[in-house]
Short mmCIF file of C-alpha atoms and ligand atoms in Angstrom, two decimals:
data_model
loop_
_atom_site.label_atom_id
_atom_site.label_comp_id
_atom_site.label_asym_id
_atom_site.label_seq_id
_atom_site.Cartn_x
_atom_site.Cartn_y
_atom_site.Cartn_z
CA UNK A 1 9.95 196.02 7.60
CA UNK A 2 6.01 195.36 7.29
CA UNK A 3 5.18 194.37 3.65
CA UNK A 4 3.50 196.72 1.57
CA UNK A 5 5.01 199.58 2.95
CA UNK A 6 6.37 201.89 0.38
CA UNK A 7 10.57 202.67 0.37
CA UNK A 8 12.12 205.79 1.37
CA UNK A 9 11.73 208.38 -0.77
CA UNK A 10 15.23 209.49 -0.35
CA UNK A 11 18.42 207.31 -1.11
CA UNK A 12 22.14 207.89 0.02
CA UNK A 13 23.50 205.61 -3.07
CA UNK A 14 27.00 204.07 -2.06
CA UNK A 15 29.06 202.48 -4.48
CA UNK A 16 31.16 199.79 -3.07
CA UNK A 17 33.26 199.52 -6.41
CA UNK A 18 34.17 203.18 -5.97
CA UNK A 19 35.42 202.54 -2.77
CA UNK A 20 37.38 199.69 -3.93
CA UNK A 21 39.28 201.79 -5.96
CA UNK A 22 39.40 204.57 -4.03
CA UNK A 23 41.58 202.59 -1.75
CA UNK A 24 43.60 201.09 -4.14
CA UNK A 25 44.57 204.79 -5.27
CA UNK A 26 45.18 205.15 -1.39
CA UNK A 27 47.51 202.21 -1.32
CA UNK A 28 49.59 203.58 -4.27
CA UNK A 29 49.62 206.58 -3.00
CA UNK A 30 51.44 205.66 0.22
CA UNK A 31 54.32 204.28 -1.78
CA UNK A 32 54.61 200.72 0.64
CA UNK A 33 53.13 202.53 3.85
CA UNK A 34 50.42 200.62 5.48
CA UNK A 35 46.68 202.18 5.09
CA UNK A 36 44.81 202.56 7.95
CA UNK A 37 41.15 203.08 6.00
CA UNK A 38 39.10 205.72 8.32
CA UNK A 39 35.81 204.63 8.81
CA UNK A 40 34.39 206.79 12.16
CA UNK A 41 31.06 207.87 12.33
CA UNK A 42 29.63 205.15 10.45
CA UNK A 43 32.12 205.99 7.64
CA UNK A 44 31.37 209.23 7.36
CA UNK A 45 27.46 208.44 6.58
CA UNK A 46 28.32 205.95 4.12
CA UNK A 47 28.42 202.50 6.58
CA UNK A 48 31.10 201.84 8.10
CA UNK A 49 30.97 197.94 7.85
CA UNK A 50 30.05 197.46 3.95
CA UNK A 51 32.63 200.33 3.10
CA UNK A 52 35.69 198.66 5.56
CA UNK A 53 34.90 195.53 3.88
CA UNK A 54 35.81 197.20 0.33
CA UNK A 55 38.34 199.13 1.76
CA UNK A 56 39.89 195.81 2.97
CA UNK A 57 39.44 194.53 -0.89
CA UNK A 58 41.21 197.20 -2.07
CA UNK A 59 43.69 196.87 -0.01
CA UNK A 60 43.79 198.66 3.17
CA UNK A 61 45.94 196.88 6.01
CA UNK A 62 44.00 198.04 8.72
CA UNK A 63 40.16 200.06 9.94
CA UNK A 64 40.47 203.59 12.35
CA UNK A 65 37.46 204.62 14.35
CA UNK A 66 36.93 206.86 16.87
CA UNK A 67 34.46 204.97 19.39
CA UNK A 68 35.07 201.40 21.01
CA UNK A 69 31.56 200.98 20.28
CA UNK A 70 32.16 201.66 16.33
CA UNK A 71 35.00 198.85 16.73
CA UNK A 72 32.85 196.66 17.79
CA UNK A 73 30.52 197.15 15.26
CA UNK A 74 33.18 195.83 12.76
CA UNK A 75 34.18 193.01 15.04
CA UNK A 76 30.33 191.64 15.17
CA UNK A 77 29.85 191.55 11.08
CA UNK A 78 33.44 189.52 11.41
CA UNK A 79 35.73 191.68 10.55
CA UNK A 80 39.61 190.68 11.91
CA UNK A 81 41.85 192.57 10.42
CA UNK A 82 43.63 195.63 12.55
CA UNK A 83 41.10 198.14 14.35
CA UNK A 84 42.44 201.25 16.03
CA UNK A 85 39.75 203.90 17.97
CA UNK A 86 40.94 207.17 19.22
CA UNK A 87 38.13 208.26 21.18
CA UNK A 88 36.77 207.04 24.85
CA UNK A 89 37.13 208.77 28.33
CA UNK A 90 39.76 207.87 31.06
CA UNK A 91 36.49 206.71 33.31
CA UNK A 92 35.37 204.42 30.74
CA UNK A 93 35.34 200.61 31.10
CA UNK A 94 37.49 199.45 27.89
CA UNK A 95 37.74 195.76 28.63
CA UNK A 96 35.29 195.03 25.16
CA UNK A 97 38.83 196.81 23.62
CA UNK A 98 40.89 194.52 24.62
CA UNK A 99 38.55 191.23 24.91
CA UNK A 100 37.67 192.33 21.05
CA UNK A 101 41.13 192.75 20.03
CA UNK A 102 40.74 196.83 19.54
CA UNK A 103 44.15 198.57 19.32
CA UNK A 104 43.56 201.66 21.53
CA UNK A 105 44.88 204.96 21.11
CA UNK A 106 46.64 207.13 24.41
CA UNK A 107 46.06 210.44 24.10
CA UNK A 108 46.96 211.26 27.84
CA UNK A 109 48.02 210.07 31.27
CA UNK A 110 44.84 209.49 32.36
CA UNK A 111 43.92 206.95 29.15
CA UNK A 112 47.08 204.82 29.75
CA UNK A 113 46.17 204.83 33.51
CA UNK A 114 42.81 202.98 32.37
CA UNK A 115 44.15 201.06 29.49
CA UNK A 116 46.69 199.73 31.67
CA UNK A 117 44.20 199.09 34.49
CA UNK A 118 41.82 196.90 31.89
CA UNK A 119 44.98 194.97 30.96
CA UNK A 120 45.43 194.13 35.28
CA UNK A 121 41.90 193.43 35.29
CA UNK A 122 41.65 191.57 32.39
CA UNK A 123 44.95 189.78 32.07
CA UNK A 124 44.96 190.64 28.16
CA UNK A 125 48.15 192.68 27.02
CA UNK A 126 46.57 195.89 25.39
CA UNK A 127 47.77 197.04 22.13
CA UNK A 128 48.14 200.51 22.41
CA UNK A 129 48.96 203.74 20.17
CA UNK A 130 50.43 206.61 22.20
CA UNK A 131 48.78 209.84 20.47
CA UNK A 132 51.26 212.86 20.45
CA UNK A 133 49.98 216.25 19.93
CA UNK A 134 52.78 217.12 17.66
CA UNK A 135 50.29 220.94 17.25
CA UNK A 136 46.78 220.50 16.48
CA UNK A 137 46.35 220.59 20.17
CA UNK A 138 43.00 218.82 19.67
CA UNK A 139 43.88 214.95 21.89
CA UNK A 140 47.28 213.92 22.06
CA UNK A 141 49.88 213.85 24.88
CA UNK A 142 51.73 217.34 25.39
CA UNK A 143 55.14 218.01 25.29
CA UNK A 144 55.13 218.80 29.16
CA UNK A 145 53.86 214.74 29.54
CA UNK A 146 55.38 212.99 27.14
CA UNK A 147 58.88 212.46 28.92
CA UNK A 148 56.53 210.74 32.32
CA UNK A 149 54.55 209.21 29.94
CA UNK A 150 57.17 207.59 28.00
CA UNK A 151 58.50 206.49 31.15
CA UNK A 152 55.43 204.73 32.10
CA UNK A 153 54.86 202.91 28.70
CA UNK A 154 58.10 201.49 28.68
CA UNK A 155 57.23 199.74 32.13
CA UNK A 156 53.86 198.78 30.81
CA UNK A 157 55.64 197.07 28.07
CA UNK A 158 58.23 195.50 29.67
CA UNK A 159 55.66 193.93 32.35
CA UNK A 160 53.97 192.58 29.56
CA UNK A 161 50.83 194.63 30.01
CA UNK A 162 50.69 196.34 26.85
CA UNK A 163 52.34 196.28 23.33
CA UNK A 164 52.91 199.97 22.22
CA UNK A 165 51.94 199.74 17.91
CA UNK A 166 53.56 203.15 17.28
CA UNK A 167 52.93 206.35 18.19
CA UNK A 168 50.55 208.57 15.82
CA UNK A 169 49.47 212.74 15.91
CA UNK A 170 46.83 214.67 13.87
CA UNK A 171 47.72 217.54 11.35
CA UNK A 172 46.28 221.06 11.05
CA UNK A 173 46.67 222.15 7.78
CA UNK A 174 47.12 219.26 5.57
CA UNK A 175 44.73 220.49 3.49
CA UNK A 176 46.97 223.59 2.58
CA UNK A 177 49.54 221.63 1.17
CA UNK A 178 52.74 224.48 1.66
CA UNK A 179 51.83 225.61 5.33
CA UNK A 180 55.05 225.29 6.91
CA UNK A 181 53.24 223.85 10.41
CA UNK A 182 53.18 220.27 8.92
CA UNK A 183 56.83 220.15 8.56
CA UNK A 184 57.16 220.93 12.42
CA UNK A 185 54.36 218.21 13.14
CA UNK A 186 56.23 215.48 11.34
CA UNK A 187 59.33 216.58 12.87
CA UNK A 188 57.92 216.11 16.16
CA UNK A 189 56.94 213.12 15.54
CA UNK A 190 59.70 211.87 14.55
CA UNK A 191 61.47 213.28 17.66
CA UNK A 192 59.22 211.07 19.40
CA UNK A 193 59.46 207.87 17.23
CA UNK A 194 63.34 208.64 18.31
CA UNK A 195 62.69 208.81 21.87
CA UNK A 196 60.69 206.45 21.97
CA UNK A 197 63.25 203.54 20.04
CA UNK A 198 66.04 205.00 22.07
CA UNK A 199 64.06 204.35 25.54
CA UNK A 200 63.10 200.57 24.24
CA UNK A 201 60.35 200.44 22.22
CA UNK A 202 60.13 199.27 19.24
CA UNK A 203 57.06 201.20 17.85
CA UNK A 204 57.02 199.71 14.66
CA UNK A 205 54.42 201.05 13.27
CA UNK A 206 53.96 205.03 13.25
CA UNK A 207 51.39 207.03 11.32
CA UNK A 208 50.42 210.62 10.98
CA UNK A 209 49.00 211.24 7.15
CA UNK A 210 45.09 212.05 7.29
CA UNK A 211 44.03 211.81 3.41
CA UNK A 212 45.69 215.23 2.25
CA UNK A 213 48.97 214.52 3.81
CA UNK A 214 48.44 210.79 2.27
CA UNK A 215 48.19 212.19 -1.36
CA UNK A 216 50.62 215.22 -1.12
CA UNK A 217 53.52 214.04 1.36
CA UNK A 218 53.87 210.23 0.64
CA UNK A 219 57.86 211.23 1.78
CA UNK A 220 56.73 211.78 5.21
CA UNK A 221 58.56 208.08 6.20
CA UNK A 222 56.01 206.85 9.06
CA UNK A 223 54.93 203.40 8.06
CA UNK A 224 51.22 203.88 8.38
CA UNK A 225 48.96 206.43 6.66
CA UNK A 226 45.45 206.69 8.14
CA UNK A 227 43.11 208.29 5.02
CA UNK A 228 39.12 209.08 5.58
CA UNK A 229 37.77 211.75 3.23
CA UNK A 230 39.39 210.61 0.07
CA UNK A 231 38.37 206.68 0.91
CA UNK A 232 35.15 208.35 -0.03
CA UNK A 233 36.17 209.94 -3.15
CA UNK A 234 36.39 213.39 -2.35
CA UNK A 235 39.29 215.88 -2.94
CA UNK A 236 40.73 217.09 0.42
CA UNK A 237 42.45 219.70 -0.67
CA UNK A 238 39.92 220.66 -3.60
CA UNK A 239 42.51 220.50 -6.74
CA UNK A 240 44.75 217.49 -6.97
CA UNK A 241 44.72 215.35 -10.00
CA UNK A 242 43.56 211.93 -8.55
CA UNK A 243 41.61 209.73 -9.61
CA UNK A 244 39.37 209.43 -6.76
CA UNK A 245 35.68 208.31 -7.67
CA UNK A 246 32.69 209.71 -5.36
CA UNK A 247 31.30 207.46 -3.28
CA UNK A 248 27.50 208.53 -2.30
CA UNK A 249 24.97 209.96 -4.41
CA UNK A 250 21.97 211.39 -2.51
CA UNK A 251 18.94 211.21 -4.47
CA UNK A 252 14.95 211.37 -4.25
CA UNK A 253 12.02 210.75 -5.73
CA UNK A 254 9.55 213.28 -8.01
CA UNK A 255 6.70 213.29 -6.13
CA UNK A 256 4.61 215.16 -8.60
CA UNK A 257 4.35 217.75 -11.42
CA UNK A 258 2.71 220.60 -11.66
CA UNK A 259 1.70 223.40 -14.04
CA UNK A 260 2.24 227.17 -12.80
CA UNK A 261 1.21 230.42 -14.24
CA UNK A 262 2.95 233.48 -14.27
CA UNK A 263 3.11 235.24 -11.30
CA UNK A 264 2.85 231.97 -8.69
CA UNK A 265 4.33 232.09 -5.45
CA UNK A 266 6.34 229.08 -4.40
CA UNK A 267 6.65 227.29 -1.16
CA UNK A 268 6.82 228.85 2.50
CA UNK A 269 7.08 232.71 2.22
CA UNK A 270 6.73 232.50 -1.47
CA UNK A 271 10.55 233.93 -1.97
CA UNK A 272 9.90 232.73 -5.89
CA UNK A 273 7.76 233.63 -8.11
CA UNK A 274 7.11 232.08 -11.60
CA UNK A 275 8.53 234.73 -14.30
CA UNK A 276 6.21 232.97 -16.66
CA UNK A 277 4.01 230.20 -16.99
CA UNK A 278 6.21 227.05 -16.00
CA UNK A 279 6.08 223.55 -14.99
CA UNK A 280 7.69 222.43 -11.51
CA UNK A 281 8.64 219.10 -9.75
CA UNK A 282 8.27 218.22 -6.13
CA UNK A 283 11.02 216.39 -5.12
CA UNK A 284 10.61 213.81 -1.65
CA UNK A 285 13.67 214.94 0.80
CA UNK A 286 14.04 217.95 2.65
CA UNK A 287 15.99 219.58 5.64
CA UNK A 288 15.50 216.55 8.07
CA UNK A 289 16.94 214.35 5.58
CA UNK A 290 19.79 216.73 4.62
CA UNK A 291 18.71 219.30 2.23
CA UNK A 292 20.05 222.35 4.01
CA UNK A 293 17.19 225.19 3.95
CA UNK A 294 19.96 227.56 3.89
CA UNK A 295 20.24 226.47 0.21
CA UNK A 296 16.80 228.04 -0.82
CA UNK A 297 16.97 228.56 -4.25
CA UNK A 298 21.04 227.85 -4.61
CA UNK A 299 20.84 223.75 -5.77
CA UNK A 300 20.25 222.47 -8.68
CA UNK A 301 19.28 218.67 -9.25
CA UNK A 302 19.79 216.42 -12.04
CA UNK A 303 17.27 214.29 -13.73
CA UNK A 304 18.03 212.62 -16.44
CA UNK A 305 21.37 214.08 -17.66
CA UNK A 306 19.98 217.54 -16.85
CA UNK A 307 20.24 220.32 -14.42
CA UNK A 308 17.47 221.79 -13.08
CA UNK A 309 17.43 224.76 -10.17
CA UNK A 310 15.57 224.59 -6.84
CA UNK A 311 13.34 227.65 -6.50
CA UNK A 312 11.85 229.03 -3.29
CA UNK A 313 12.53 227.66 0.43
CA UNK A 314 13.45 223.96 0.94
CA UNK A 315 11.29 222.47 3.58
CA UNK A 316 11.77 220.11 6.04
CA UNK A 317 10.44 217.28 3.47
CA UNK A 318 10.17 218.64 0.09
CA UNK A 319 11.85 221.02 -2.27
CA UNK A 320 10.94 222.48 -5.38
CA UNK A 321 12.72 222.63 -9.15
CA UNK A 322 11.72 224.35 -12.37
CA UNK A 323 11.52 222.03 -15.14
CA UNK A 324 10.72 225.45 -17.44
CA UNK A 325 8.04 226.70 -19.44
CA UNK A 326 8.47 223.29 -22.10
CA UNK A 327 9.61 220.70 -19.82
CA UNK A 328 10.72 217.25 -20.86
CA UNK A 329 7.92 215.45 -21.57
CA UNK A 330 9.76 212.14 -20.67
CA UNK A 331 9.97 213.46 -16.99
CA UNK A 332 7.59 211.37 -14.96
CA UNK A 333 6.22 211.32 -10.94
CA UNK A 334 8.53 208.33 -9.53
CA UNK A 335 11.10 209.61 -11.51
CA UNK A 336 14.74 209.99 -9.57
CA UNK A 337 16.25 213.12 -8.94
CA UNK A 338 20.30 213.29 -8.04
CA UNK A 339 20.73 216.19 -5.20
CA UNK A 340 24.55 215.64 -5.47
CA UNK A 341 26.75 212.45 -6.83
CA UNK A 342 29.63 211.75 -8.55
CA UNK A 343 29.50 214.61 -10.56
CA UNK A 344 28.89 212.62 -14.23
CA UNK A 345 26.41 214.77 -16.14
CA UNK A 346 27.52 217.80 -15.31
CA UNK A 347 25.20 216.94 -11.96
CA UNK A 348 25.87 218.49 -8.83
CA UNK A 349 28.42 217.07 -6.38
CA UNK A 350 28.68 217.44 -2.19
CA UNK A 351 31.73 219.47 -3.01
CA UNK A 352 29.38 222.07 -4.87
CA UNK A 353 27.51 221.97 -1.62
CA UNK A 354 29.72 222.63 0.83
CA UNK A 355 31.07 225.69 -1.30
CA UNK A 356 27.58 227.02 -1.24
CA UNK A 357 27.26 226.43 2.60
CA UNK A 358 30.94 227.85 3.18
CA UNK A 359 32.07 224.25 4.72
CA UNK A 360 33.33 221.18 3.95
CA UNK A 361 32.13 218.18 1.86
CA UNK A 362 32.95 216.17 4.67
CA UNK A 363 30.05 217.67 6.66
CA UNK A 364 27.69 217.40 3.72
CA UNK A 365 28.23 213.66 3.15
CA UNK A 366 27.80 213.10 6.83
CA UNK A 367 24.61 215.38 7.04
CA UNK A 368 22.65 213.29 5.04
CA UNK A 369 19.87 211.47 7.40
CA UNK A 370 16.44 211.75 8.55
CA UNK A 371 14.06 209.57 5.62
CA UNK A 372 17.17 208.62 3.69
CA UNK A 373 17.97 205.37 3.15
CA UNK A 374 21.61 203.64 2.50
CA UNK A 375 21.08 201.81 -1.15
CA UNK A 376 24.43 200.07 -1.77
CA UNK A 377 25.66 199.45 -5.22
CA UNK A 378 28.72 197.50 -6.64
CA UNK A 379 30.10 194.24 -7.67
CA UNK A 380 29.98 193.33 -3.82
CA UNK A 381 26.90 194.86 -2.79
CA UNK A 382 24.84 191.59 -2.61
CA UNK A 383 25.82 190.56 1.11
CA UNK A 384 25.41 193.72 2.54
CA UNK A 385 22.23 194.80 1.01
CA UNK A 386 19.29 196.06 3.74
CA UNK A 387 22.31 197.73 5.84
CA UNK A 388 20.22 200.82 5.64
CA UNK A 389 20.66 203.05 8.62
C1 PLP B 401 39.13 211.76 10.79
C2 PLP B 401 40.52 211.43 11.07
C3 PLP B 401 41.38 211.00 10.03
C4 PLP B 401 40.98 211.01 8.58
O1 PLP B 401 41.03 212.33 8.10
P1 PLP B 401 40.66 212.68 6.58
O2 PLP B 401 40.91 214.13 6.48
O3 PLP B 401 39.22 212.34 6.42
O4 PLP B 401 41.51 211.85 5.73
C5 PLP B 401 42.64 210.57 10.38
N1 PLP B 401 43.06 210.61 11.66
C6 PLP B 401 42.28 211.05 12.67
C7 PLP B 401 42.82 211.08 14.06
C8 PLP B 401 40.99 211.49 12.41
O5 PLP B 401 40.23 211.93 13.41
#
């Protein structure tokens, strides 16, 4: 960037050292299962290759992505160790896959017909990850395909064209930790796992665990678990006792501060108005950079160790919070505001958000864009500073 030109004035924080441990909680928590560390879209906002390269520290065998372009992503800052990516069409080229070393996943007849062709083509034996859809029926090879499909792999192997990994599938309600539908999946899977051994391959590595399944059914006896949400240090099923550390903290700038009498108006449609005389503080991010406008007047911030609520509408690039009639008079323009973080202070956290918004955190974390700007933080975080988005 030009000199002289001032930062963002919005900040998704990342803290490398929380994902660090975060993983290593992962890797405990799969009891001697390999951890597949899932780090699609761009690791779910946070950067996919400073956060696989702590994940790695901490111990994760091996990276999952969904696009061949994300794996290559990794591949360029020099990452080697085991990619996997889920997600390309049966009329896409996918010889960077296999030139680059990406394991591929199969979710149908039509992706092992092109996997296979780039192996012909390219004369590179294609590592390759049947998916079953074992009932999220989202991707995954059906139950009407697998037996063909099966078939076919075990030529592909046998003429040396591709090495099948394992086979993996996709729950539905991990997140509800009793719903009897994950003890079908697994069960299916392991029907396949069966068939698949028993028609000659060896698929020795076999994975179904998303994070919830990872940190409530470690018994599940695949030897892979492929965890995203909680890599980030967020709860996927909203109560477990783990000791998972957030990893992002989105925060912004005080622009300014301003007296208000009685009676004000605030912001578009003036939906607030000052109860009494009060003192308010701009703060620098707004719906394009994240800051829902649906959340008029639900936030808080914290600044300084201190909550402090949003009041009328959040605009595209500015919100506003009541500091109250005696503000602190330590509370300065430049000042940092936290919209949501680790949750320390009493401040607000993305979980808090996506309650509000009736979703998930996982959306919140990956909503945050626009003027923001990645700041990355930790013991490692020297190497991969400027990987702003
Ligand atoms: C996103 C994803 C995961 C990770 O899920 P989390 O709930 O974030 O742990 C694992 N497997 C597949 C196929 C995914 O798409």
């Amino acid at each position: 960037m030009a000199p002289n030109v001032p930062p963002a004035p919005c900040r998704a924080e990342i803290d490398l050292d929380a994902v660090e441990h975060n993983a290593r909680v992962l890797v405990d928590a799969a009891q001697g299962a390999r951890v597949m560390a899932v780090v699609k879209a761009d690791a779910y906002g946070h950067g996919a290759v400073a956060v696989s390269l702590a994940a790695l520290r901490g111990g994760a065998d091996a990276l999952g992505v969904t696009t061949i372009a994300e794996a290559l992503e990794l591949r360029e800052a020099g990452i080697t160790a085991e990619i996997l990516a889920w997600i390309y069409l049966p009329s896409d080229d996918v010889r960077a896959a296999l030139e680059a070393d990406v394991d591929l996943a199969v979710p149908s007849p039509a992706h092992l017909d092109t996997v296979i062709q780039a192996a012909r083509r390219t004369g590179l034996r294609a590592r390759v990850t049947p998916k079953i859809d074992t009932g999220l029926a989202r991707s995954g090879i059906t139950p009407e395909d697998w037996p063909e499909v099966l078939t076919r792999l075990v030529a592909a192997e046998a003429g040396g064209l591709i090495e099948v990994t394992g086979l993996m599938a996709h729950f539905a309600h991990a997140d509800d930790p009793g719903n009897p539908v994950i003890d079908q999946q697994v069960a299916r899977l392991h029907e396949a796992v069966e068939q698949a051994r028993a028609a000659g391959l060896a698929c020795p590595v076999n994975h179904h665990a998303n994070s919830a399944a990872t940190l409530t059914r470690p018994d599940d006896g695949f030897e892979m678990v492929r965890p995203g949400i909680a890599l980030y240090g967020l709860d996927p099923v909203g109560d477990l006792d783990v000791d998972l550390r957030p990893v992002m903290s989105f925060t912004a700038d005080i622009l300014m501060i301003k007296r208000l009498s009685a009676g004000q108006g605030v912001s578009y449609g003036h939906t607030w108005h000052a109860p009494h005389d009060t003192t308010v503080a701009l703060i620098s991010a707004g719906y394009a950079d994240g800051v829902w406008r649906i959340l008029s007047g639900q936030i808080d911030v914290e600044i300084g160790g201190v909550r402090y609520p949003n009041v009328g509408r959040v605009c595209m690039d500015q919100f506003v919070v009541d500091l109250g009639p005696t503000p602190d008079p330590t509370i300065r323009a430049g000042d940092t505001a936290v919209l949501f973080g680790d949750g320390t202070n009493g401040g607000p956290t993305a979980a808090e958000w996506a309650d509000k918004l009736g979703t998930i955190h996982y959306e919140v974390v990956t909503a945050v864009r626009g003027r923001a700007r990645r700041h990355v933080l930790g013991r490692h975080a020297g190497g991969d500073k400027g990987s702003a988005k």
